[in-house]
Amino acid sequence: MLLQELKAQIFKLPPSDRLALISAIVESLQDTTVAQPDRSGAIQRMRGLLKTDQPAPTDEEVAVMLEERRVEKYLQ
């Protein structure tokens, strides 16, 4: 049965049966565990990819890198 057909049949039910159906649906959802994506694990793995033994660049070094990139991109 398609969802649209099911919805049409639901509206034909008396209100008490619809409430019973809602209860059954809620119970069925409570019995299943919805797997949430493990975002914290993914974040930790990504942080590990960014680790380096070198110190972070200074603001001046970053400005120089950006300027070099812009020259490379727009003037060549």
PDB file of N, CA, C and O in Angstrom, residues 1-12 21 25:
ATOM      1  N   MET A   1       0.849  -1.180   0.000  1.00  0.00           N
ATOM      2  CA  MET A   1       0.000   0.000   0.000  1.00  0.00           C
ATOM      3  C   MET A   1       0.886   1.233   0.000  1.00  0.00           C
ATOM      4  O   MET A   1       1.829   1.334   0.780  1.00  0.00           O
ATOM      5  N   LEU A   2       0.599   2.153  -0.853  1.00  0.00           N
ATOM      6  CA  LEU A   2       1.360   3.392  -0.925  1.00  0.00           C
ATOM      7  C   LEU A   2       0.965   4.329   0.205  1.00  0.00           C
ATOM      8  O   LEU A   2      -0.126   4.222   0.786  1.00  0.00           O
ATOM      9  N   LEU A   3       1.846   5.264   0.500  1.00  0.00           N
ATOM     10  CA  LEU A   3       1.596   6.215   1.581  1.00  0.00           C
ATOM     11  C   LEU A   3       0.324   7.018   1.334  1.00  0.00           C
ATOM     12  O   LEU A   3      -0.476   7.230   2.252  1.00  0.00           O
ATOM     13  N   GLN A   4       0.101   7.436   0.105  1.00  0.00           N
ATOM     14  CA  GLN A   4      -1.104   8.210  -0.202  1.00  0.00           C
ATOM     15  C   GLN A   4      -2.362   7.381   0.048  1.00  0.00           C
ATOM     16  O   GLN A   4      -3.361   7.888   0.573  1.00  0.00           O
ATOM     17  N   GLU A   5      -2.326   6.114  -0.319  1.00  0.00           N
ATOM     18  CA  GLU A   5      -3.483   5.239  -0.085  1.00  0.00           C
ATOM     19  C   GLU A   5      -3.713   5.049   1.404  1.00  0.00           C
ATOM     20  O   GLU A   5      -4.857   5.054   1.880  1.00  0.00           O
ATOM     21  N   LEU A   6      -2.619   4.883   2.147  1.00  0.00           N
ATOM     22  CA  LEU A   6      -2.725   4.710   3.589  1.00  0.00           C
ATOM     23  C   LEU A   6      -3.340   5.940   4.240  1.00  0.00           C
ATOM     24  O   LEU A   6      -4.225   5.828   5.094  1.00  0.00           O
ATOM     25  N   LYS A   7      -2.888   7.120   3.813  1.00  0.00           N
ATOM     26  CA  LYS A   7      -3.451   8.356   4.357  1.00  0.00           C
ATOM     27  C   LYS A   7      -4.946   8.455   4.067  1.00  0.00           C
ATOM     28  O   LYS A   7      -5.734   8.856   4.927  1.00  0.00           O
ATOM     29  N   ALA A   8      -5.345   8.080   2.878  1.00  0.00           N
ATOM     30  CA  ALA A   8      -6.764   8.127   2.519  1.00  0.00           C
ATOM     31  C   ALA A   8      -7.572   7.191   3.408  1.00  0.00           C
ATOM     32  O   ALA A   8      -8.678   7.532   3.851  1.00  0.00           O
ATOM     33  N   GLN A   9      -7.038   6.006   3.691  1.00  0.00           N
ATOM     34  CA  GLN A   9      -7.730   5.044   4.541  1.00  0.00           C
ATOM     35  C   GLN A   9      -7.814   5.537   5.992  1.00  0.00           C
ATOM     36  O   GLN A   9      -8.795   5.306   6.679  1.00  0.00           O
ATOM     37  N   ILE A  10      -6.766   6.223   6.436  1.00  0.00           N
ATOM     38  CA  ILE A  10      -6.745   6.728   7.810  1.00  0.00           C
ATOM     39  C   ILE A  10      -7.892   7.702   8.041  1.00  0.00           C
ATOM     40  O   ILE A  10      -8.557   7.675   9.075  1.00  0.00           O
ATOM     41  N   PHE A  11      -8.151   8.576   7.068  1.00  0.00           N
ATOM     42  CA  PHE A  11      -9.211   9.570   7.244  1.00  0.00           C
ATOM     43  C   PHE A  11     -10.597   8.929   7.283  1.00  0.00           C
ATOM     44  O   PHE A  11     -11.553   9.550   7.747  1.00  0.00           O
ATOM     45  N   LYS A  12     -10.705   7.694   6.834  1.00  0.00           N
ATOM     46  CA  LYS A  12     -11.986   6.986   6.883  1.00  0.00           C
ATOM     47  C   LYS A  12     -12.234   6.351   8.253  1.00  0.00           C
ATOM     48  O   LYS A  12     -13.354   5.955   8.553  1.00  0.00           O
ATOM     49  N   LEU A  21      -4.085   4.177  16.325  1.00  0.00           N
ATOM     50  CA  LEU A  21      -3.056   4.053  15.300  1.00  0.00           C
ATOM     51  C   LEU A  21      -1.848   4.928  15.630  1.00  0.00           C
ATOM     52  O   LEU A  21      -0.697   4.498  15.493  1.00  0.00           O
ATOM     53  N   ILE A  25       1.969   3.658  16.211  1.00  0.00           N
ATOM     54  CA  ILE A  25       3.105   4.206  15.462  1.00  0.00           C
ATOM     55  C   ILE A  25       4.181   4.717  16.408  1.00  0.00           C
ATOM     56  O   ILE A  25       5.375   4.449  16.227  1.00  0.00           O
TER      57      ILE A  25
END
